[in-house]
Coordinates of C-alpha atoms and ligand atoms in Angstrom, one line a residue:
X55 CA 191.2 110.6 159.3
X56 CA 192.2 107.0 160.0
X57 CA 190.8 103.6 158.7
X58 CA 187.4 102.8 159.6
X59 CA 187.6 98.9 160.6
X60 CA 187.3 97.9 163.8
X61 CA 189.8 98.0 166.1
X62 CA 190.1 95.1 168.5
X63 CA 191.2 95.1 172.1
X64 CA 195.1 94.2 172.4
X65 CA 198.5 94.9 173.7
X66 CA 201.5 96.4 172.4
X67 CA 205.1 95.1 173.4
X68 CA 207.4 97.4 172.4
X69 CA 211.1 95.8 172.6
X70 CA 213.7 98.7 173.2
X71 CA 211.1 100.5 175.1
X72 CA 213.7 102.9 176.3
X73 CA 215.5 103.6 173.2
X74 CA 215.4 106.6 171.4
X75 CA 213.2 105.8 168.8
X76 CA 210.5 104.7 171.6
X77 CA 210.6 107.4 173.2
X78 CA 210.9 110.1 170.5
X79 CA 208.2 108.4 168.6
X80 CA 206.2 105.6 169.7
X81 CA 205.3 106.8 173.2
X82 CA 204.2 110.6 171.6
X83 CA 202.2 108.7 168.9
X84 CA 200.5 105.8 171.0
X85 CA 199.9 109.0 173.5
X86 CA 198.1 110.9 170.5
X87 CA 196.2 107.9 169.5
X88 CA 195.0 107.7 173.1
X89 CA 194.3 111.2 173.2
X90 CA 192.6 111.0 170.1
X91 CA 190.1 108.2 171.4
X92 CA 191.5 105.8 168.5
X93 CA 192.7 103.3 170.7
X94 CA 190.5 100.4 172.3
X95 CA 189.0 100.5 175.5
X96 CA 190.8 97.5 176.5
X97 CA 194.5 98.1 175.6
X98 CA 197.8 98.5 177.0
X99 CA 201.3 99.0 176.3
X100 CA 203.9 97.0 177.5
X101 CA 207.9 98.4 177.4
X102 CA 210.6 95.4 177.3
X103 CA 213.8 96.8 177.7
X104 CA 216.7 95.1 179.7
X105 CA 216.8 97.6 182.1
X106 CA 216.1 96.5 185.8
X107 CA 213.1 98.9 186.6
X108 CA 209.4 98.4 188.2
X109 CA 206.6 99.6 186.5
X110 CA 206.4 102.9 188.2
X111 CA 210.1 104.0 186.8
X112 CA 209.0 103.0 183.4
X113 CA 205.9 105.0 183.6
X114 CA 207.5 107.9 184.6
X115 CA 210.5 107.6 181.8
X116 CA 207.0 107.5 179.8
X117 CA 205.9 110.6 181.1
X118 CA 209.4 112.7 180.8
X119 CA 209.4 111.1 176.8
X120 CA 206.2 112.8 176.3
X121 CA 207.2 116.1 178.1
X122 CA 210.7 116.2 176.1
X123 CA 208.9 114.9 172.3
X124 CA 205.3 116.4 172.9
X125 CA 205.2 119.3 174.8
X126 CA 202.4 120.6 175.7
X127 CA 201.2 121.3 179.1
X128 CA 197.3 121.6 179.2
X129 CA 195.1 120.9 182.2
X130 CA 193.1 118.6 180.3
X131 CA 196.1 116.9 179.1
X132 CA 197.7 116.2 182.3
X133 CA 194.5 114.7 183.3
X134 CA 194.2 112.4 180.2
X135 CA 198.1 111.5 180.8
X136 CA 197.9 110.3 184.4
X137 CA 194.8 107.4 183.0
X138 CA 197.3 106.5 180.2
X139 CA 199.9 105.6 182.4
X140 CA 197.8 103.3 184.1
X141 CA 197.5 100.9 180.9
X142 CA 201.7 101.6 180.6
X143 CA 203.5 98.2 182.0
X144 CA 207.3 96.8 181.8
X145 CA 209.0 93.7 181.9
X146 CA 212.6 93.2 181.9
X147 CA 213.5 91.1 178.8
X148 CA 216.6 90.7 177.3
X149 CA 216.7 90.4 173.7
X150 CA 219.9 87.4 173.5
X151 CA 218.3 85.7 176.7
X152 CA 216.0 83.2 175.4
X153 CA 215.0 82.4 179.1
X154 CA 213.4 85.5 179.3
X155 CA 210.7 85.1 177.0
X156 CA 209.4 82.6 178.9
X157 CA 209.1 85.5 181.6
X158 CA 207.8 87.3 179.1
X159 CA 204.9 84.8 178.5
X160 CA 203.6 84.3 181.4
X161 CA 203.9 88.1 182.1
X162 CA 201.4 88.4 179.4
X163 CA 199.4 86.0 179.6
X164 CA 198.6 87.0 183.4
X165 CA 198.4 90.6 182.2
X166 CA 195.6 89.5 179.2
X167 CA 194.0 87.4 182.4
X168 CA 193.9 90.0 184.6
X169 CA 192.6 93.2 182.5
X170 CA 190.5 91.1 180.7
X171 CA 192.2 91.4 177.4
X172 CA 192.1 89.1 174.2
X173 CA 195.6 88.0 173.4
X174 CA 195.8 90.2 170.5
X175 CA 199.2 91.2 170.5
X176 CA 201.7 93.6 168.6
X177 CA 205.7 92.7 169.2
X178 CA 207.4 96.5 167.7
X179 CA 210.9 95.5 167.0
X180 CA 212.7 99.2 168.3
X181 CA 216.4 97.4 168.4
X182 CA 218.8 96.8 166.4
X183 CA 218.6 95.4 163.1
X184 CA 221.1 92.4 164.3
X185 CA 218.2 91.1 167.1
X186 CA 215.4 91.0 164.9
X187 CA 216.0 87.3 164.1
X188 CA 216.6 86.9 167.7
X189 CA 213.6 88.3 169.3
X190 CA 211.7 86.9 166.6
X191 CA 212.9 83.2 167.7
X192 CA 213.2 83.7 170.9
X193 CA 209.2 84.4 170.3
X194 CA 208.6 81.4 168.3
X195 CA 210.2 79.4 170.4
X196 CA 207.5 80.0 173.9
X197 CA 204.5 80.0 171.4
X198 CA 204.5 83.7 171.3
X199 CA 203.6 83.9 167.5
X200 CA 200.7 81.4 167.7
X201 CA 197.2 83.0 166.6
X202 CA 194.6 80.2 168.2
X203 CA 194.4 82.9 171.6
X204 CA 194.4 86.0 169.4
X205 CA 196.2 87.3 166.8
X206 CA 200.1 88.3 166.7
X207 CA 201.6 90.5 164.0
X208 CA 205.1 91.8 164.6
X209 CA 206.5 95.4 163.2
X210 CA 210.1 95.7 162.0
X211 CA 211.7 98.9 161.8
X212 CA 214.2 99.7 158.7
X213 CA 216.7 99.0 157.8
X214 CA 215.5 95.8 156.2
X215 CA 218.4 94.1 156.0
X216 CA 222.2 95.4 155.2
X217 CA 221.9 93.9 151.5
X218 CA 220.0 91.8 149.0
X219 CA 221.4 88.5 150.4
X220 CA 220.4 89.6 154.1
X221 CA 216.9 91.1 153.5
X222 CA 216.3 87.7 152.1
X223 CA 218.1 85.6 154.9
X224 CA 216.1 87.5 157.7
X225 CA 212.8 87.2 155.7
X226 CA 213.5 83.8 155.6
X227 CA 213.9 83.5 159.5
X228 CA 210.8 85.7 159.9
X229 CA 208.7 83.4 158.1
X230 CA 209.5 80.8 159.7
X231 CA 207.5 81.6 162.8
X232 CA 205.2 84.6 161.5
X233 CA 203.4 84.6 158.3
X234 CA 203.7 87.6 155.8
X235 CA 200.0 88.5 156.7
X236 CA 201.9 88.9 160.2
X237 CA 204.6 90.7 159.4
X238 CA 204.9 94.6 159.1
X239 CA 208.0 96.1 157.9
X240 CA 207.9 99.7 158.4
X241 CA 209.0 102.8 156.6
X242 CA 207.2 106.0 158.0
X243 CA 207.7 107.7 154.9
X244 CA 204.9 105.6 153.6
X245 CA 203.0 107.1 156.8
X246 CA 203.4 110.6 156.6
X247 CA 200.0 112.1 155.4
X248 CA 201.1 113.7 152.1
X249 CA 202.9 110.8 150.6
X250 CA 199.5 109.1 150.8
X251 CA 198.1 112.1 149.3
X252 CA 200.5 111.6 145.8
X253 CA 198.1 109.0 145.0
X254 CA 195.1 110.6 146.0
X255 CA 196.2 114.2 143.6
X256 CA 197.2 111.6 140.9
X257 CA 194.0 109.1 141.0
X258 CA 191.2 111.3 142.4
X259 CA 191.5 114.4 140.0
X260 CA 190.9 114.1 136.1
X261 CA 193.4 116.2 135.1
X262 CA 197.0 115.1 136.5
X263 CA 197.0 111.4 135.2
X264 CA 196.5 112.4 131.8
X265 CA 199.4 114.0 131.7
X266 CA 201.4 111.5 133.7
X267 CA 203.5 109.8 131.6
X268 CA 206.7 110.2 129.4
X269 CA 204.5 112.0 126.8
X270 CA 204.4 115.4 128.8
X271 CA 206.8 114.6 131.7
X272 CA 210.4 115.7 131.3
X273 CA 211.6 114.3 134.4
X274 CA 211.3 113.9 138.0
X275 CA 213.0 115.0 141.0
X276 CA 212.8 113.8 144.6
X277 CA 214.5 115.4 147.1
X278 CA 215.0 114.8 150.8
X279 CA 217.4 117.4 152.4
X280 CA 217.9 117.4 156.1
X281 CA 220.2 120.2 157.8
X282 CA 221.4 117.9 160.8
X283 CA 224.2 115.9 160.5
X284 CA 224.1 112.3 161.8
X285 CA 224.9 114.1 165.1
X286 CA 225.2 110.8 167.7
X287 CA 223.6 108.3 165.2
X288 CA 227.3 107.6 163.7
X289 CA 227.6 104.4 165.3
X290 CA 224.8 103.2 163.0
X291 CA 225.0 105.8 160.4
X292 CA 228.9 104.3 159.6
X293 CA 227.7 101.3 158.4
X294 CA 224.5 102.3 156.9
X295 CA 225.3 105.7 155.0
X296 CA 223.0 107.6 152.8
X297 CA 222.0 104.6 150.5
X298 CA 220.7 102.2 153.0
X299 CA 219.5 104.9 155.4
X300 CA 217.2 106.8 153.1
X301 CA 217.1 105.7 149.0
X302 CA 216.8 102.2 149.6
X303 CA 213.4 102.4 152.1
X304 CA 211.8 105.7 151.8
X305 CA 212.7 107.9 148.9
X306 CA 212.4 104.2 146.7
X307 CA 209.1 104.2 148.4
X308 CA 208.0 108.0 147.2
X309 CA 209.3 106.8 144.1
X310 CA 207.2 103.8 143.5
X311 CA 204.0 105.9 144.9
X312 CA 204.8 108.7 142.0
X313 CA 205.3 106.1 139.0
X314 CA 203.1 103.1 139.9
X315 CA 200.0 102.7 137.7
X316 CA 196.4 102.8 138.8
X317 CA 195.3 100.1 141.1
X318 CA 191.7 98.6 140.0
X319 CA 190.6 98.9 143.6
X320 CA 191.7 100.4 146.4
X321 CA 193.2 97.9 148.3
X322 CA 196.3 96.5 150.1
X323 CA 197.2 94.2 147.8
X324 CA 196.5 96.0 144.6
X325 CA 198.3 99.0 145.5
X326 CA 201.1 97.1 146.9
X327 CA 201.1 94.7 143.4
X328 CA 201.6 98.1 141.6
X329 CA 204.5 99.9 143.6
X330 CA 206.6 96.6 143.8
X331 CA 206.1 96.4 139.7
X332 CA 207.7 100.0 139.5
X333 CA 210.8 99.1 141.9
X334 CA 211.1 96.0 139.7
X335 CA 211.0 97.7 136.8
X336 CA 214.0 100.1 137.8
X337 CA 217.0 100.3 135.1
X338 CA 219.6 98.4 137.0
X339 CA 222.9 100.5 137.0
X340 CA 226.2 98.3 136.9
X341 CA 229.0 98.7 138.2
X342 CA 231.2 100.7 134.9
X343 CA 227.7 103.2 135.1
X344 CA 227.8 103.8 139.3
X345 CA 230.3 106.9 138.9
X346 CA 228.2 108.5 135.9
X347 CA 225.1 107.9 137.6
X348 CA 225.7 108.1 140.8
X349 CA 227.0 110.7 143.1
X350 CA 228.4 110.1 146.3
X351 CA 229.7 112.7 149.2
X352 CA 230.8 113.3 152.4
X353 CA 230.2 116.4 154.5
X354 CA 233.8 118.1 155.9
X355 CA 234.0 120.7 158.7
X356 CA 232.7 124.2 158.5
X357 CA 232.4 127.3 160.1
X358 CA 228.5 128.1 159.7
X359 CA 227.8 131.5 161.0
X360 CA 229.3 131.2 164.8
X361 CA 229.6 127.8 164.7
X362 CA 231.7 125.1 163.6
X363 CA 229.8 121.9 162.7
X364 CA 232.5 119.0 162.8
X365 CA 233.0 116.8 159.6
X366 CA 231.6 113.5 159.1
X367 CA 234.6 112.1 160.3
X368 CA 235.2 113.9 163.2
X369 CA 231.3 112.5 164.8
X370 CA 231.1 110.1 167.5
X371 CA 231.4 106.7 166.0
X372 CA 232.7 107.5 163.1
X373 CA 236.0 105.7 161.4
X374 CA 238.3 108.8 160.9
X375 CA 238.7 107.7 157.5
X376 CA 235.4 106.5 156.7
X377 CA 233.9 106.4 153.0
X378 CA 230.5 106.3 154.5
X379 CA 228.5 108.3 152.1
X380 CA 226.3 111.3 153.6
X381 CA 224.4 112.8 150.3
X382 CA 223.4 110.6 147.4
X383 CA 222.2 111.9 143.9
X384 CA 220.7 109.0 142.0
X385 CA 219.8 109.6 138.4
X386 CA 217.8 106.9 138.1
X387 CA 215.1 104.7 135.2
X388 CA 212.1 103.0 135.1
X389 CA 211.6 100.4 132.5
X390 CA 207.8 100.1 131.3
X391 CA 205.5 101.8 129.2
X392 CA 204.6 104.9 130.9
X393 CA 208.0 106.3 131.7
X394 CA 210.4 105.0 129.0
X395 CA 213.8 107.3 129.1
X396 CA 212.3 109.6 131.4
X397 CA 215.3 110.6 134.2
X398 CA 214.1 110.1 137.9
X399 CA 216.6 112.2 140.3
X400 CA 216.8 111.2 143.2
X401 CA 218.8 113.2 145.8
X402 CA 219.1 112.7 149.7
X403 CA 222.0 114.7 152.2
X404 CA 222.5 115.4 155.8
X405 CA 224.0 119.3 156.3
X406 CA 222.6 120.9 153.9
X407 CA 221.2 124.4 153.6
X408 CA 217.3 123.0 154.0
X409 CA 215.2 120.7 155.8
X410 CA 213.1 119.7 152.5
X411 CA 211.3 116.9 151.0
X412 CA 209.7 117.3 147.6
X413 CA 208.9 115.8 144.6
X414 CA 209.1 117.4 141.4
X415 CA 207.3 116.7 138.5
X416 CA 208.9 118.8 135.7
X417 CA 207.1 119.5 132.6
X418 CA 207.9 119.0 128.6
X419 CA 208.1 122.3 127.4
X420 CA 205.4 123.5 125.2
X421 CA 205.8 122.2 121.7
X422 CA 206.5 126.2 120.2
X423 CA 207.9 128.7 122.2
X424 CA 206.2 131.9 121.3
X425 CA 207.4 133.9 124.3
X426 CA 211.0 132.7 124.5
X427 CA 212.6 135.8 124.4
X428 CA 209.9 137.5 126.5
X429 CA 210.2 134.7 129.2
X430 CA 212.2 136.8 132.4
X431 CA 212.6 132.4 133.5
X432 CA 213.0 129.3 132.4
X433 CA 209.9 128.3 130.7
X434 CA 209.5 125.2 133.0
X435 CA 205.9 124.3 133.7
X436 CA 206.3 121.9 137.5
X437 CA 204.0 120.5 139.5
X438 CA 205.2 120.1 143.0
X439 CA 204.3 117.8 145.6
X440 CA 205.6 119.0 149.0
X441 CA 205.8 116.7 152.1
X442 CA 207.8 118.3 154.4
X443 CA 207.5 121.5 155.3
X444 CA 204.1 123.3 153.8
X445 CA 202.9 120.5 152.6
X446 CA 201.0 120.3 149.9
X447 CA 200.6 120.9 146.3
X448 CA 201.9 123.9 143.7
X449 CA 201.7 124.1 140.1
X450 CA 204.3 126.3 138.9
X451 CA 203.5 128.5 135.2
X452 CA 204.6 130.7 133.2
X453 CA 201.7 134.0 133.5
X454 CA 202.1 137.6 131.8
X455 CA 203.2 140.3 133.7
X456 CA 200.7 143.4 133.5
X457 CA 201.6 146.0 131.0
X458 CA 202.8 146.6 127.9
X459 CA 204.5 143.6 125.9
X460 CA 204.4 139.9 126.2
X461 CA 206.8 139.4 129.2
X462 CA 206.0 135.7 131.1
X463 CA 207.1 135.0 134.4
X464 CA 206.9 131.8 136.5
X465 CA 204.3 131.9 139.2
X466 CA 202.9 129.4 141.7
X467 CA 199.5 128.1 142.6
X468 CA 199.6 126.6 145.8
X469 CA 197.5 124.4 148.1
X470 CA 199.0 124.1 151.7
X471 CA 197.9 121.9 154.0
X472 CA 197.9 124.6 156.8
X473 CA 195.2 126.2 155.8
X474 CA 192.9 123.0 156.3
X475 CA 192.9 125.2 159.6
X476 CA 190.6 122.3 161.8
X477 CA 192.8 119.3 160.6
X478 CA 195.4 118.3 162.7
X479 CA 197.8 116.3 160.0
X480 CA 198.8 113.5 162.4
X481 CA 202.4 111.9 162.8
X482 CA 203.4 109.1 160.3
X483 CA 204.1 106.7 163.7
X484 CA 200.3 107.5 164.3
X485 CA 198.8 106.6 161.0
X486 CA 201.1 103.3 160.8
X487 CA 200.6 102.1 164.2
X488 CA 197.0 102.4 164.2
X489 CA 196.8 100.8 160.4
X490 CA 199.0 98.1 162.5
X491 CA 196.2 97.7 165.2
X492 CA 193.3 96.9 162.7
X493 CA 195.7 95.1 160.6
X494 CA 195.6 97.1 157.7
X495 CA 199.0 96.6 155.8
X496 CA 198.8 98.9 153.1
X497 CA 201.2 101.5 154.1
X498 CA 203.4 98.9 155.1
X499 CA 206.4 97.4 152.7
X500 CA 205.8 94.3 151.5
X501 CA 208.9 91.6 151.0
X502 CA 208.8 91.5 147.7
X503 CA 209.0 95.2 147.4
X504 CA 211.7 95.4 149.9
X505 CA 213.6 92.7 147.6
X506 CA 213.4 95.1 145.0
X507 CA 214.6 98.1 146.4
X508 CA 217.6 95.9 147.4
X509 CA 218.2 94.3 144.0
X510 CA 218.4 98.1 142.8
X511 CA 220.7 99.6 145.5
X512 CA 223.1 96.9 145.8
X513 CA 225.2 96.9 142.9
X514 CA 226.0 100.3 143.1
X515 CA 227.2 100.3 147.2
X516 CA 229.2 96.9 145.8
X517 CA 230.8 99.1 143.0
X518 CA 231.7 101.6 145.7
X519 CA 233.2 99.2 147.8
X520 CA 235.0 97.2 145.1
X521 CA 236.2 100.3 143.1
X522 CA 238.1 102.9 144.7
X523 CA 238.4 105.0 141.3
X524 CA 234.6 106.0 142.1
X525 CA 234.8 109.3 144.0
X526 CA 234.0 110.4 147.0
X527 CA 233.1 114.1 146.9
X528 CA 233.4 116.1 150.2
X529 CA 231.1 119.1 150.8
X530 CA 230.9 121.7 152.8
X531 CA 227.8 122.1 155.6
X532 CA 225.1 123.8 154.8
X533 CA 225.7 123.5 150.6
X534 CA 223.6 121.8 148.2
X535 CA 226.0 118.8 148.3
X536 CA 229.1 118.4 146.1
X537 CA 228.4 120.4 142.8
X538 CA 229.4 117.5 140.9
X539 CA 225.9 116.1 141.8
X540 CA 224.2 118.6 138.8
X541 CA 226.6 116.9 136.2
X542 CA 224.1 114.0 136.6
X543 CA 221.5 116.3 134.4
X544 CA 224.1 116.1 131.1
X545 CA 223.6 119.8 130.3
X546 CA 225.3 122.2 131.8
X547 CA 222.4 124.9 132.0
X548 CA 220.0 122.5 134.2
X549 CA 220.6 122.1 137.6
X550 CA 218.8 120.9 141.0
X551 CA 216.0 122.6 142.6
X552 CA 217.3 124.6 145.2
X553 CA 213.9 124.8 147.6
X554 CA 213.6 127.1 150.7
X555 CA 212.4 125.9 153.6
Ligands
BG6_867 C1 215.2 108.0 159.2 C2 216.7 108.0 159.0 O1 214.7 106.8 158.8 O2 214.6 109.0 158.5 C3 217.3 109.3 159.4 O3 217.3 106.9 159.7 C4 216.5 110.5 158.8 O4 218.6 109.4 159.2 C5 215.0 110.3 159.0 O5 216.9 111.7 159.5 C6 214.3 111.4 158.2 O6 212.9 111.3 158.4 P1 212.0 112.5 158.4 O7 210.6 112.0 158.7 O8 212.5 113.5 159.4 O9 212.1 113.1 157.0

């Protein structure tokens, strides 16, 4: 399931070890990995939060995070939990006291000492963007980056930076202590089992490449709906919306995975020299194009069955007249060879009717339509790459219906994941932390691909900002977005996918 180098023994900091993100996801994964027998015999995890607490509170805020984000109450597991919160440790640190990484240090060190442990160590940035370049300083400056002890790699959570200028400011600040081979900037979409899996369908198997280009494809769509709201995130979600929250990390990242060309080997750096030539390759749109090619929208108050979800404006944290953007529909160009003209759609919203994310190869139709008339649908051959839910792979085609006549109608051939019945699919935090531990960077983003992503988004949130005349569409929960979104396909009989899930 995972990779198959060696994984040494170490520790893992985790700063903001009692945020949310820590404990919805890193405790459950590091807790499957240990379950799992992934992790090395010598290993521990060490939360740094700035709460006041002893190691016994913090292991059992450790053990109420698993109950609430992995339930699951076996014998054998409660057995297996109460030895993992033995390796569990805490040390007060606050992230703006630089004094405290000297505590830090020495806490360490004496830990390493103690249990034996090389000083192999892991620093997972769980806080706020704005202390990355703090912590990471505040590391540098008590030696906690050097490698001649053991090795140090540090993992950055998204977003990357607010804008092309600050991606390339805090990259600047993180190299100056940590090299890039040190540096992991996370994006778990890159994790999650059947993103990986695009390039396996498209570079395993004979018969998808061939047809991968602009020669038979029509054009793509990538989707990634979620029916929650922002619902207490709006702090952060205000000054993030849609674009810098989802396009500019993850769906970019699906992106580059379904376009980039065929690595020679099967490596870090090869595959990661072919997605970042993809997001480089991306049509920039300017400004005077943002309002054709871009739609933006907000989600308003509505009365869904018995309840009344509040409008974007109305959440926690939110500026009652914000502009923040909560769906995005991107039609979108890649400049090279293999997809010259062909329209990428790219499409993201919070409220909406499903909790889906797809891509969508759609197919040229066949050259002569013999069974036009006789066709009950579209005549739209797709081939459908599912990550979330069912994942897997369909390919959708036109077949005769029994009996008399010629009548076609669209049916689907599909592989599921689910019916792997023995494989457990594991968590994207799972698969990127342990890639993390044997210092496998693969599935991680690399800076240049990160600049980009940046270089792409950026002009069109700075039209937004400079250029009121752009709208802002509102839309109601639990809709497919503002309908304006399907004016992006030029035609007024095509229209987005509208998947179930
Ligand atoms: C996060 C975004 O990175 O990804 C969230 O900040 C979003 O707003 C989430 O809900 C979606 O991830 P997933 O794995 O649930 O599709």
């Amino acid at each position: 399931m995972f990779s198959k180098k060696k994984i040494e023994d170490q520790v893992l900091v985790i700063f903001g070890s009692n945020g949310d993100l820590a404990r919805r996801k890193l405790l459950p994964a590091i807790f499957q990995l240990y379950t799992g027998n992934f992790l090395p015999a010598n290993f521990v995890v060490v939360g740094a939060g700035s709460q006041e607490k002893d190691e016994n509170a913090y292991r059992k805020d450790v053990q109420a995070a698993l109950k609430e984000f992995l339930p699951n109450e076996t014998a054998a597991r409660k057995e297996s939990l109460a030895v993992f919160l033995k390796q569990v440790y805490y040390k007060k640190v606050h992230n703006q006291t630089t004094a405290d990484f000297e505590g830090l240090r020495d806490y360490l060190y004496r830990l390493s000492d103690q249990l034996n442990i090389r000083r192999n160590i892991i620093y997972y940035f769980s806080i706020p963007p704005f202390l990355y370049e703090t912590v990471a300083a505040n590391l540098v400056n008590y030696g906690l980056n050097t490698e001649d002890d053991g090795w140090k790699r540090i993992i950055v959570e998204k977003p990357f930076g607010y804008s092309y200028d600050t991606a390339i400011e805090l990259d600047k600040k993180l190299h100056s202590g940590f090299n890039e081979e040190q540096i992991y900037r996370i994006d778990h979409y890159l994790g999650k089992e059947t993103v990986q899996n695009i390039m396996v369908t498209r570079f395993y198997n004979g018969f998808f490449e061939p047809i991968w280009n602009r020669k038979y494809i029509d054009r793509v769509e990538i989707t990634a709906a979620e029916k929650i709201g922002v619902s207490g995130r709006g702090g952060y979600y205000d000054s993030s919306g849609a674009m810098r929250d989802m396009i500019q990390n993850h769906l970019l990242q699906v992106l580059a995975v379904v376009a980039m060309e065929p690595p020679a080997i099967f490596d870090s750096d090869s595959i990661r020299n072919e997605t970042v030539k993809v997001l480089q390759a991306l049509r920039p749109i300017k400004g005077n194009e943002v309002a054709q090619q871009v739609i933006r929208g907000q989600y308003i108050a509505t009365q869904v069955g018995d309840s009344m979800h509040p409008g974007y404006r109305q959440e926690q944290g939110v500026a009652p007249n914000s502009k923040t953007e909560t769906f995005v529909a991107i039609k979108a160009f890649i400049d090279n060879w293999r997809w010259g003209d062909v329209p990428f759609y790219i499409r993201t919203g919070k409220h909406l009717p499903a909790r889906v994310t797809e891509v969508v190869i759609h197919l040229k139709h066949a050259p002569h339509q013999l069974f036009k008339q006789l066709c009950l649908t579209q005549p739209n051959n797709m081939i459908i790459l599912r990550i979330h839910p069912d994942a897997g792979v369909a390919i959708d085609f036109g077949m005769k219906i029994p009996g008399a006549g010629y009548k076609v109608h669209n049916v689907e051939m599909a592989f599921k994941y689910a019916d792997l019945a023995e494989t457990k699919i594991p968590e994207a935090y799972e698969r990127l932390l342990l890639d993390c531990m044997v210092g496998d960077s693969t599935l991680y983003a690399r800076a240049d691909a990160v600049k980009a992503s940046w270089k792409f988004v950026d002009p069109i949130i700075q039209a937004w900002q400079v250029n009121p005349e752009i709208p802002l569409y509102f839309y109601e929960c639990n809709t497919w977005g503002p309908h304006e979104s399907n004016h992006l396909f030029g035609d007024s009989h095509m229209k987005w996918r509208e998947p179930n899930d």
